[in-house]
mmCIF file of C-alpha atoms and ligand atoms in Angstrom:
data_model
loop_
_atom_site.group_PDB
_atom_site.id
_atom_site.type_symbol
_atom_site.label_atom_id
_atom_site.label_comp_id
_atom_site.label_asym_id
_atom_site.label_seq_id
_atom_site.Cartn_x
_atom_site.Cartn_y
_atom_site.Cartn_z
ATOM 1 C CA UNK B 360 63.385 194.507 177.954
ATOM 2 C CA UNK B 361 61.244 194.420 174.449
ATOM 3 C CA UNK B 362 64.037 192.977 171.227
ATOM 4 C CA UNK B 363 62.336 194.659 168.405
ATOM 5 C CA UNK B 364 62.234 192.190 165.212
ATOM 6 C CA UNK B 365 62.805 193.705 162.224
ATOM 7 C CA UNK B 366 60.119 193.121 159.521
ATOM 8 C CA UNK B 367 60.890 192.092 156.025
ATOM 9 C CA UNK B 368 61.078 195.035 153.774
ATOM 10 C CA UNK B 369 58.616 195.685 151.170
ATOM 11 C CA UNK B 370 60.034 194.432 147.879
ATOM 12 C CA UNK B 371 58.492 196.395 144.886
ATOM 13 C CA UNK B 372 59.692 196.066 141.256
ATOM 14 C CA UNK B 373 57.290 198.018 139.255
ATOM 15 C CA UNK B 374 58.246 202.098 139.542
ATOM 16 C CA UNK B 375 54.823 203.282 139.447
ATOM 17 C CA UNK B 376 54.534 201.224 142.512
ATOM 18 C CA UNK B 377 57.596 202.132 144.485
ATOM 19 C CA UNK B 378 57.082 206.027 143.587
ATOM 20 C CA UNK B 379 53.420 205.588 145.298
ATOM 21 C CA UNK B 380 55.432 203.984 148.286
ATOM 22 C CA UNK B 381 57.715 206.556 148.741
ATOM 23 C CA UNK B 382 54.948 209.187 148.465
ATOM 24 C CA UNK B 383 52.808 207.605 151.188
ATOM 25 C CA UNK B 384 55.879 207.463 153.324
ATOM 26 C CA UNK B 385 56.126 211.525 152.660
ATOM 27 C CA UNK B 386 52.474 212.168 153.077
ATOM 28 C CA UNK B 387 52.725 210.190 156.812
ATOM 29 C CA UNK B 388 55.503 212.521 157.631
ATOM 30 C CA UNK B 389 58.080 210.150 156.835
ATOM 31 C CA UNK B 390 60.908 211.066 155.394
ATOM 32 C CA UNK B 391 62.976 208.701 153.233
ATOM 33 C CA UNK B 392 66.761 207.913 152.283
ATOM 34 C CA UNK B 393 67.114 205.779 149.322
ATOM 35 C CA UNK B 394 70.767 203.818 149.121
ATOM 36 C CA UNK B 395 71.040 202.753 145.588
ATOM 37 C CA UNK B 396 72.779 199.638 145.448
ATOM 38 C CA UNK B 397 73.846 196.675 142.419
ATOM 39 C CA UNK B 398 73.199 194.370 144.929
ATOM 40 C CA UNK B 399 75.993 191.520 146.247
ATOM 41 C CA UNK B 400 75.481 193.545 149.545
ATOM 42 C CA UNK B 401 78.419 193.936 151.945
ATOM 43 C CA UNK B 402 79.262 196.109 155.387
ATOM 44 C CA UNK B 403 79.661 198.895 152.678
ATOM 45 C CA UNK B 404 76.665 198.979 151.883
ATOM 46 C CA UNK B 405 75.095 198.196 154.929
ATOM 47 C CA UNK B 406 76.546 201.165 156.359
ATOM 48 C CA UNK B 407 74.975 203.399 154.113
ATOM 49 C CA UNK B 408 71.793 201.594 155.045
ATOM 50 C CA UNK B 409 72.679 202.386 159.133
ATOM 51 C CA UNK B 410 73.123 205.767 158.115
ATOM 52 C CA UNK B 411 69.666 206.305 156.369
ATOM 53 C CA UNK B 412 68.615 204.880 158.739
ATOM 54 C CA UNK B 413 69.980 207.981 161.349
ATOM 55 C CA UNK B 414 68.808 210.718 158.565
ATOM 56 C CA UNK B 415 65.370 209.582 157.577
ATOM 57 C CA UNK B 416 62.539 207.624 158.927
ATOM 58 C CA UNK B 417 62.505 205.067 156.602
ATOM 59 C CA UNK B 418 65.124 203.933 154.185
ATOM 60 C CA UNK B 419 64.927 201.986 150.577
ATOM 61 C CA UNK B 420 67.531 200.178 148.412
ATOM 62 C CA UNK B 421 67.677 199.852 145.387
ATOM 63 C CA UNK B 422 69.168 196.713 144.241
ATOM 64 C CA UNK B 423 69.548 196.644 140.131
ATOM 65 C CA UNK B 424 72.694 195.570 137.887
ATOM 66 C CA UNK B 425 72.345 198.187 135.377
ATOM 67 C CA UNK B 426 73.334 196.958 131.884
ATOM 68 C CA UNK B 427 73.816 200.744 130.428
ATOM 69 C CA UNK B 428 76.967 201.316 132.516
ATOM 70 C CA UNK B 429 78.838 198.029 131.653
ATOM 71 C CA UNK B 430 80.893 198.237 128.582
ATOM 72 C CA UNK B 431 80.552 195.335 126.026
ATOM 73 C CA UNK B 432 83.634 193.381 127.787
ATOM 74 C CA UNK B 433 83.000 194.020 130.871
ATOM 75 C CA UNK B 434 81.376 191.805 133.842
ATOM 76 C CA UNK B 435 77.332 192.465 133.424
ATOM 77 C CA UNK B 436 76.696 188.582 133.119
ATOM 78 C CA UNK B 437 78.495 187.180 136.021
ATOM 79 C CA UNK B 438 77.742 190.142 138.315
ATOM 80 C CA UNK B 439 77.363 188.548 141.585
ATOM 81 C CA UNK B 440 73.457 188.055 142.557
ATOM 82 C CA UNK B 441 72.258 187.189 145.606
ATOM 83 C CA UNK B 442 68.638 188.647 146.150
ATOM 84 C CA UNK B 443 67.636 186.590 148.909
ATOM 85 C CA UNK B 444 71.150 187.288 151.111
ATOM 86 C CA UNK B 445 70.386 190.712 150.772
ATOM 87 C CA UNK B 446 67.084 190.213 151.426
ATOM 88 C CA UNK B 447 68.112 188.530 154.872
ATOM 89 C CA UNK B 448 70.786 191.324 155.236
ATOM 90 C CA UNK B 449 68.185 194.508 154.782
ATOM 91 C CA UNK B 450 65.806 193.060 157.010
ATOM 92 C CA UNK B 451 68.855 192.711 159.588
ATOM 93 C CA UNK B 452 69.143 196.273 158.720
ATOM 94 C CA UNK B 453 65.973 197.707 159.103
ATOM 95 C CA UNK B 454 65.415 199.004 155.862
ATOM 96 C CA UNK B 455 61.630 199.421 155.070
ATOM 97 C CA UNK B 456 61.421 198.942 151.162
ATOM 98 C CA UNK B 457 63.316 197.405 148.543
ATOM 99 C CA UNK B 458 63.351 198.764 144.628
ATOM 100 C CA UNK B 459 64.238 195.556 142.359
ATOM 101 C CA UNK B 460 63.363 195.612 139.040
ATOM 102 C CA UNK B 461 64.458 193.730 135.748
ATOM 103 C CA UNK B 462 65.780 195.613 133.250
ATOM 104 C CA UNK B 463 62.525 195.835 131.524
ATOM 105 C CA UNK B 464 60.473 197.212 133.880
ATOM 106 C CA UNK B 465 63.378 199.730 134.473
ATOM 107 C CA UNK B 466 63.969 200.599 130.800
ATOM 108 C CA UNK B 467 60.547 200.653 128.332
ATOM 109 C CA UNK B 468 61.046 199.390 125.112
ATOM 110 C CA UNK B 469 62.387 201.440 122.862
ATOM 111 C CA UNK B 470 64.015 203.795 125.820
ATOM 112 C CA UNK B 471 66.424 206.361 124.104
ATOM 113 C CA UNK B 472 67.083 209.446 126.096
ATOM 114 C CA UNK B 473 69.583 209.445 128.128
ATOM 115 C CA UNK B 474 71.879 211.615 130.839
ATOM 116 C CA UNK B 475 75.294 213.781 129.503
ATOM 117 C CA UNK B 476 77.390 213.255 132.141
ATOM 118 C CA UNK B 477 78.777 216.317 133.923
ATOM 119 C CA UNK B 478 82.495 217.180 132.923
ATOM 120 C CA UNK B 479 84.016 215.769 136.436
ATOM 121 C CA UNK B 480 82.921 211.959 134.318
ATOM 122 C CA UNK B 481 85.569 212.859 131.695
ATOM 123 C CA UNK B 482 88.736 211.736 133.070
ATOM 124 C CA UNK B 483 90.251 208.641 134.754
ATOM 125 C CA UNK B 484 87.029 206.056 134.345
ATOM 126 C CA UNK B 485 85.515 208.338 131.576
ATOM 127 C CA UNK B 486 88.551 207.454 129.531
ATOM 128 C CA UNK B 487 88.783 203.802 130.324
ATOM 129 C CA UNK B 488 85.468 202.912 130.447
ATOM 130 C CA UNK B 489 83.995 205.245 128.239
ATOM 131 C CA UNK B 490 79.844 205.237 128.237
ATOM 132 C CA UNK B 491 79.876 203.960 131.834
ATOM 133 C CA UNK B 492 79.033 207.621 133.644
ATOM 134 C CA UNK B 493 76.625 207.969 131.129
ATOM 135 C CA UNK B 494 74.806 204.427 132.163
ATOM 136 C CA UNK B 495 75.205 205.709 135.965
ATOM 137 C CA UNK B 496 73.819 209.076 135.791
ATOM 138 C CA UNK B 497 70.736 208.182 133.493
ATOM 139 C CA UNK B 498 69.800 205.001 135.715
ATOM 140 C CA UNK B 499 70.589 207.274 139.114
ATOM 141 C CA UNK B 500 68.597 210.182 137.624
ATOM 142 C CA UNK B 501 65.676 207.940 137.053
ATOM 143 C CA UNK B 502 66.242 205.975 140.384
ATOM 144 C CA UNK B 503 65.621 209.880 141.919
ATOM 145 C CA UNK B 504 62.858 210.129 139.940
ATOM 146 C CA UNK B 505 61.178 206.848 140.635
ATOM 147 C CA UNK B 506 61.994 207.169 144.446
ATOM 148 C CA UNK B 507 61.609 210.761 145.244
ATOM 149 C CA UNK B 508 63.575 210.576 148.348
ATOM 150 C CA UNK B 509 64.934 213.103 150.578
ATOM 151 C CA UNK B 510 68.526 212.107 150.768
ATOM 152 C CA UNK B 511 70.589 209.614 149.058
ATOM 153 C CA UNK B 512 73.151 207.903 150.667
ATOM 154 C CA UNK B 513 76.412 206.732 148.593
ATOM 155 C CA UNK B 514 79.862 205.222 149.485
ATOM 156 C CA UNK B 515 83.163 207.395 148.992
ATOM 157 C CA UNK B 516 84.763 203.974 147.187
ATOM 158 C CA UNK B 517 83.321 205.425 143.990
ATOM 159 C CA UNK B 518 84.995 208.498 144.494
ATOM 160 C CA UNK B 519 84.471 209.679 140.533
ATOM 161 C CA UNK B 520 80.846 208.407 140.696
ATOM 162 C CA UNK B 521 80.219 210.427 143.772
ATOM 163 C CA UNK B 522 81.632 213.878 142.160
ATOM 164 C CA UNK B 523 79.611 212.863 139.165
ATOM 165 C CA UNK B 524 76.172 212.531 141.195
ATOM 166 C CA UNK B 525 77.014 215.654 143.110
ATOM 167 C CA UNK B 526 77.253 217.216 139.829
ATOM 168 C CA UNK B 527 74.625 216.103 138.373
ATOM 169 C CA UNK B 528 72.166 217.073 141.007
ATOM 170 C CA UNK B 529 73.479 220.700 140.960
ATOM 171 C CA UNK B 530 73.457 220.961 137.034
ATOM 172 C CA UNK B 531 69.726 219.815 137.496
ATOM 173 C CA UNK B 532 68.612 221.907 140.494
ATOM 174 C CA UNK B 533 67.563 218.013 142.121
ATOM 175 C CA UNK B 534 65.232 218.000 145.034
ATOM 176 C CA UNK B 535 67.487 215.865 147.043
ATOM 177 C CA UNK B 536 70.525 215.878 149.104
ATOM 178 C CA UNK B 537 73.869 213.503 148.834
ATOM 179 C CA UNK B 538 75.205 211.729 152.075
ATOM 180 C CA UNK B 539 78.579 210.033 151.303
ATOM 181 C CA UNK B 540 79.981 207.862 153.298
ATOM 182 C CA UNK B 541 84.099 206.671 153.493
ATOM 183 C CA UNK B 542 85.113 203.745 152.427
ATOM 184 C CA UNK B 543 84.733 200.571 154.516
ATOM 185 C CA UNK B 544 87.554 198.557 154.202
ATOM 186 C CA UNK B 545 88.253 194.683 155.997
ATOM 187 C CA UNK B 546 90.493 194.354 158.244
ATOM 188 C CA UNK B 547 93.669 193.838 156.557
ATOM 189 C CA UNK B 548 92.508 197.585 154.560
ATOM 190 C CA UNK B 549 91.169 195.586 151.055
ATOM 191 C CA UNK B 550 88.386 198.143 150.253
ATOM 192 C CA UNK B 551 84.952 196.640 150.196
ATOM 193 C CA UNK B 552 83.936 195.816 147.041
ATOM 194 C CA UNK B 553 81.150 193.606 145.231
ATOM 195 C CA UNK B 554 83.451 192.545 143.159
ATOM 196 C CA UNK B 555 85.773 191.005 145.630
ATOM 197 C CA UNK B 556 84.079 188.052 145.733
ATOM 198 C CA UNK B 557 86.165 187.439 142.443
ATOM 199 C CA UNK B 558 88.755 187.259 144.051
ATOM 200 C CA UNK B 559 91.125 184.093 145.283
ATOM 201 C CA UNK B 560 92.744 184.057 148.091
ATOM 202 C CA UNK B 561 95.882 184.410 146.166
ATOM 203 C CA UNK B 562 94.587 187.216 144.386
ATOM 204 C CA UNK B 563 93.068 189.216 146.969
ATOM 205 C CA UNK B 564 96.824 189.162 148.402
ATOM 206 C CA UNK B 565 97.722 190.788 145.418
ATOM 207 C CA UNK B 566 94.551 193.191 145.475
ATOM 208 C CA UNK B 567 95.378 194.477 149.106
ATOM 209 C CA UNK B 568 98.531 196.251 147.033
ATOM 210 C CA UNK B 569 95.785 199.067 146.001
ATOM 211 C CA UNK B 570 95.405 199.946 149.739
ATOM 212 C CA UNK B 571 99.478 199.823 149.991
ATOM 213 C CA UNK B 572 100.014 201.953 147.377
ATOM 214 C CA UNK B 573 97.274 204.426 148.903
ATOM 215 C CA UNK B 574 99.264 204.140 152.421
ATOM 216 C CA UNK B 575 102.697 205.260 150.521
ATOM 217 C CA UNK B 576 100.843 207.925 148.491
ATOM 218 C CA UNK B 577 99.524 209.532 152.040
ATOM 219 C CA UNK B 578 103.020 208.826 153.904
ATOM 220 C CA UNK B 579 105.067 209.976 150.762
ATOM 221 C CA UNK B 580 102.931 213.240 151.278
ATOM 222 C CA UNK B 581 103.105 213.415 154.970
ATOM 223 C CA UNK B 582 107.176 213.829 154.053
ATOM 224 C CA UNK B 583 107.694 215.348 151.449
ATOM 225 C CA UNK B 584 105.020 217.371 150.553
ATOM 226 C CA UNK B 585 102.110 217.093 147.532
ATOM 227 C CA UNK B 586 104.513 216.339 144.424
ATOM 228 C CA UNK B 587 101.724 214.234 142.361
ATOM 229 C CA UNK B 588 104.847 212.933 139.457
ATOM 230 C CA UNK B 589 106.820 211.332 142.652
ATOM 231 C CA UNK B 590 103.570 209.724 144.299
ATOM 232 C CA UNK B 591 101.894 208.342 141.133
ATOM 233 C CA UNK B 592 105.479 206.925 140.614
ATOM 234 C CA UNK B 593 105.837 205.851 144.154
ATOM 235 C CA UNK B 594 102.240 203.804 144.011
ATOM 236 C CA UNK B 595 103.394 202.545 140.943
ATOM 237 C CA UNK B 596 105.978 201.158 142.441
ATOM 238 C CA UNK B 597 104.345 199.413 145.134
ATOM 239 C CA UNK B 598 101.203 198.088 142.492
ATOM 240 C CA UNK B 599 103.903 196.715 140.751
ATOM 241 C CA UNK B 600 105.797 194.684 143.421
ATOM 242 C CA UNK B 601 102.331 193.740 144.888
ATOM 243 C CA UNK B 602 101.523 191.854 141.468
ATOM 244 C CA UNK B 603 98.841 193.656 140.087
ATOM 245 C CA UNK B 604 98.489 192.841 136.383
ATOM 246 C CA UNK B 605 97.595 196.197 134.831
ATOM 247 C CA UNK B 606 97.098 199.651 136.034
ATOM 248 C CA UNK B 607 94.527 201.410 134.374
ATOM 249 C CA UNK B 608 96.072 204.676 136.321
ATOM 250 C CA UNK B 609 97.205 205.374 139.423
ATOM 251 C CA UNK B 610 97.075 209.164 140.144
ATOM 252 C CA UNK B 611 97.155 212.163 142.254
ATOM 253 C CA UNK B 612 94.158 215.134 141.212
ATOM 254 C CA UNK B 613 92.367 217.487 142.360
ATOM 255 C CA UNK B 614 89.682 217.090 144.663
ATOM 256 C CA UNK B 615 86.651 218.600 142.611
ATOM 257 C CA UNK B 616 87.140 218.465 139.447
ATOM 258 C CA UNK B 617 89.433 215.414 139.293
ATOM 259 C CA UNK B 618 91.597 217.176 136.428
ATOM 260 C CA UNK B 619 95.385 217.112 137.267
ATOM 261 C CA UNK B 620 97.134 219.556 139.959
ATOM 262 C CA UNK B 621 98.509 222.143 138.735
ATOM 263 C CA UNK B 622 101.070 223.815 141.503
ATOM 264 C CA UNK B 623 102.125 227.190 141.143
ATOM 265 C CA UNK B 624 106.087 228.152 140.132
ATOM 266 C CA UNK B 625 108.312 227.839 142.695
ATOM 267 C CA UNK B 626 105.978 225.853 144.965
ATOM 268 C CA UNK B 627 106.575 222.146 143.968
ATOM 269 C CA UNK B 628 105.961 220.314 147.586
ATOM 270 C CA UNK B 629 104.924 222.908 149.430
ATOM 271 C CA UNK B 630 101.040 223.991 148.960
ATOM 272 C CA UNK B 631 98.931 222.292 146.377
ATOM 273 C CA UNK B 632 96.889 224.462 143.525
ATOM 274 C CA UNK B 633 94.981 223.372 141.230
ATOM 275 C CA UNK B 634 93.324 223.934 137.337
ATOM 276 C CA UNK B 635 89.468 224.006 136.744
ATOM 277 C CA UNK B 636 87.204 224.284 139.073
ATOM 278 C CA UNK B 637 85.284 226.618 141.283
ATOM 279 C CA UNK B 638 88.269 227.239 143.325
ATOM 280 C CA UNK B 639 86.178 229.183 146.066
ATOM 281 C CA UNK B 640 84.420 226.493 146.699
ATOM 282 C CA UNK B 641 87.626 224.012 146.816
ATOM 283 C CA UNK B 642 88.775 221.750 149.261
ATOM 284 C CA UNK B 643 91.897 221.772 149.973
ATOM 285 C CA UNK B 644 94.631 219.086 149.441
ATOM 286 C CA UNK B 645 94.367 216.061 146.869
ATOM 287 C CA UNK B 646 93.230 212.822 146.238
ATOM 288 C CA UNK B 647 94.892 209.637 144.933
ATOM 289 C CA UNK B 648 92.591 207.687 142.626
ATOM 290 C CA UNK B 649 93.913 204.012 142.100
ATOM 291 C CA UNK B 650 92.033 201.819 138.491
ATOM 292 C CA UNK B 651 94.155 198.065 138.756
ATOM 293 C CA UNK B 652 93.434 194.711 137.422
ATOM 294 C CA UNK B 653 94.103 191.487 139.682
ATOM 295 C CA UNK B 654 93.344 188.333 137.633
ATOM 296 C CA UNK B 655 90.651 189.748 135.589
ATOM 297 C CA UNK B 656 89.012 191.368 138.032
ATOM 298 C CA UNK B 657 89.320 195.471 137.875
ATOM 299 C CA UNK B 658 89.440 197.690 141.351
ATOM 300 C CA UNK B 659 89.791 200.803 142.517
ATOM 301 C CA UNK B 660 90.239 202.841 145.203
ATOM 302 C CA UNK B 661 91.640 206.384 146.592
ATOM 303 C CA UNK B 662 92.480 208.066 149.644
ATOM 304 C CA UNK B 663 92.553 212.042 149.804
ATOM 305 C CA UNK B 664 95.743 213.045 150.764
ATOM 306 C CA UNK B 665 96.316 216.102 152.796
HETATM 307 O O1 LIG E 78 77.566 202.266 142.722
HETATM 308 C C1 LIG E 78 76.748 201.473 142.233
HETATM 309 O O2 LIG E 78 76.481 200.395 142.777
HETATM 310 C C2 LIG E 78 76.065 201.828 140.924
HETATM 311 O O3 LIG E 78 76.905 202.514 140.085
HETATM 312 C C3 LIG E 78 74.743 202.599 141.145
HETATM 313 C C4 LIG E 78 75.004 203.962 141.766
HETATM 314 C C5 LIG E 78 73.803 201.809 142.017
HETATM 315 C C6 LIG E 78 74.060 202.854 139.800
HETATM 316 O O4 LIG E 78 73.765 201.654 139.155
#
């Protein structure tokens, strides 16, 4: 029996560089996945790295705290970083290259233009954290751009940020296709999140309410039917008794264009309709979309609901 060793990825931090890399990967016949990542790696995102790593031949991260989609009270300075634990954790993984550049090298002096966000960005984190899609969709649209990849791989946790990206690409005719991957969650259902690691062990008690109130949403449906007033009050409920501190919203919307459900007269409960959208090309059912704070530290999550 041969135990293949993994070798330690390639880590670039100048573009020009990493765009040649993932061009010599194409012109060998290699095709890529790129998994862009903040860093503070966990089974999340190593997933999405296993995945690329069934899709393409070879697979880079990107590993970057991007300062244009934190808002000026928000956590860009203690972000966690841990470079070399990722380091160890990629190469565990497999995956061939890693992007890492300072912010500098990512954004020129004097950098101005940047990405609109599609109108999915609008709502729910477009209203409580303003200018963050636009700091996500300029950084992802250059992360395409400086890794021409074949597929990107993302994580269904940022459910907004993955309708965004899917919009994005289409608005822009983007040579590349989305893979998104559901949620991984520990044991106990506390979505994975960087920003756990926040987290007391006290408080993560309290954060493992999101999950709870995700559970009643989806067994509140299972019941009664897709009323979105009675679930958002019904997760409210159960945020509330779990000890969250604030809740940024806690809501039920429609799949696509995450604008509220609008059900047709007469059919309160029974099937679920909804406003905006391309409605030919809509999936059915909802989702619940959950923005909390546990001591300081904000979370989300969702759960579509069927
Ligand atoms: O989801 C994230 O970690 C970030 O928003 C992303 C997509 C890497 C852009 O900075």
């Amino acid at each position: 029996m041969t135990t293949e060793t993994p070798s330690t990825p390639v880590v670039i931090d100048e573009p020009t560089v990493a765009r040649d890399w993932v061009k010599r990967e194409n012109r060998a016949g290699r095709r890529v996945a790129l998994v862009p990542t903040m860093g503070a790696l966990h089974e999340g995102h190593l997933a999405l790295v296993r995945r690329g790593r069934e899709v393409a031949d070879s697979v880079v991260v990107s590993i970057f705290v991007n300062p244009t989609q934190f808002g000026p009270d928000e956590d860009l300075d203690r972000y966690p970083r841990t470079m070399d634990e990722d380091l160890r954790l990629l190469r565990r993984e497999g995956a061939a290259a890693v992007f890492a550049p300072t912010a500098s090298q990512m954004y020129r002096a004097g950098a101005s233009a940047t990405v609109s966000p599609p109108r999915v960005a609008e709502p729910l984190e477009g209203i409580c954290r303003p200018d963050h899609f636009r700091g996500v969709c300029t950084v992802v649209l250059k992360l395409f751009q400086i890794l021409p990849a074949s597929v990107a791989i993302f994580g269904q946790k940022d459910y907004q940020q993955a309708r965004v990206i899917a919009d994005m690409i289409a608005d822009f005719d983007l040579d590349i296709s989305l893979d998104l991957l559901p949620t991984v969650r520990d044991p106990d259902g506390l979505a994975l999140s960087s920003r756990n690691r926040y987290l007391a062990p006290a408080d993560r008690q309290r954060a493992l309410s999101l999950a709870r109130a995700l559970d009643a949403a989806e067994s509140w449906t299972r019941r009664h039917g897709l009323d979105p007033t009675a679930i958002e009050t019904e997760m409210r409920r159960v945020l509330g008794d779990g000890g969250v501190d604030a809740i940024d919203y806690a809501t039920v919307v429609d799949p696509l264009t995450l604008l509220p459900l609008v059900p047709p007269a007469g059919q309160l409960g029974d099937s679920p309709h909804s406003a905006g959208g391309d409605q030919s090309a809509e999936p059915a059912g909802a989702v619940a979309l959950i923005a909390a704070h546990v001591a300081g530290t904000r979370l989300i999550d969702n759960r579509r609901l069927p």
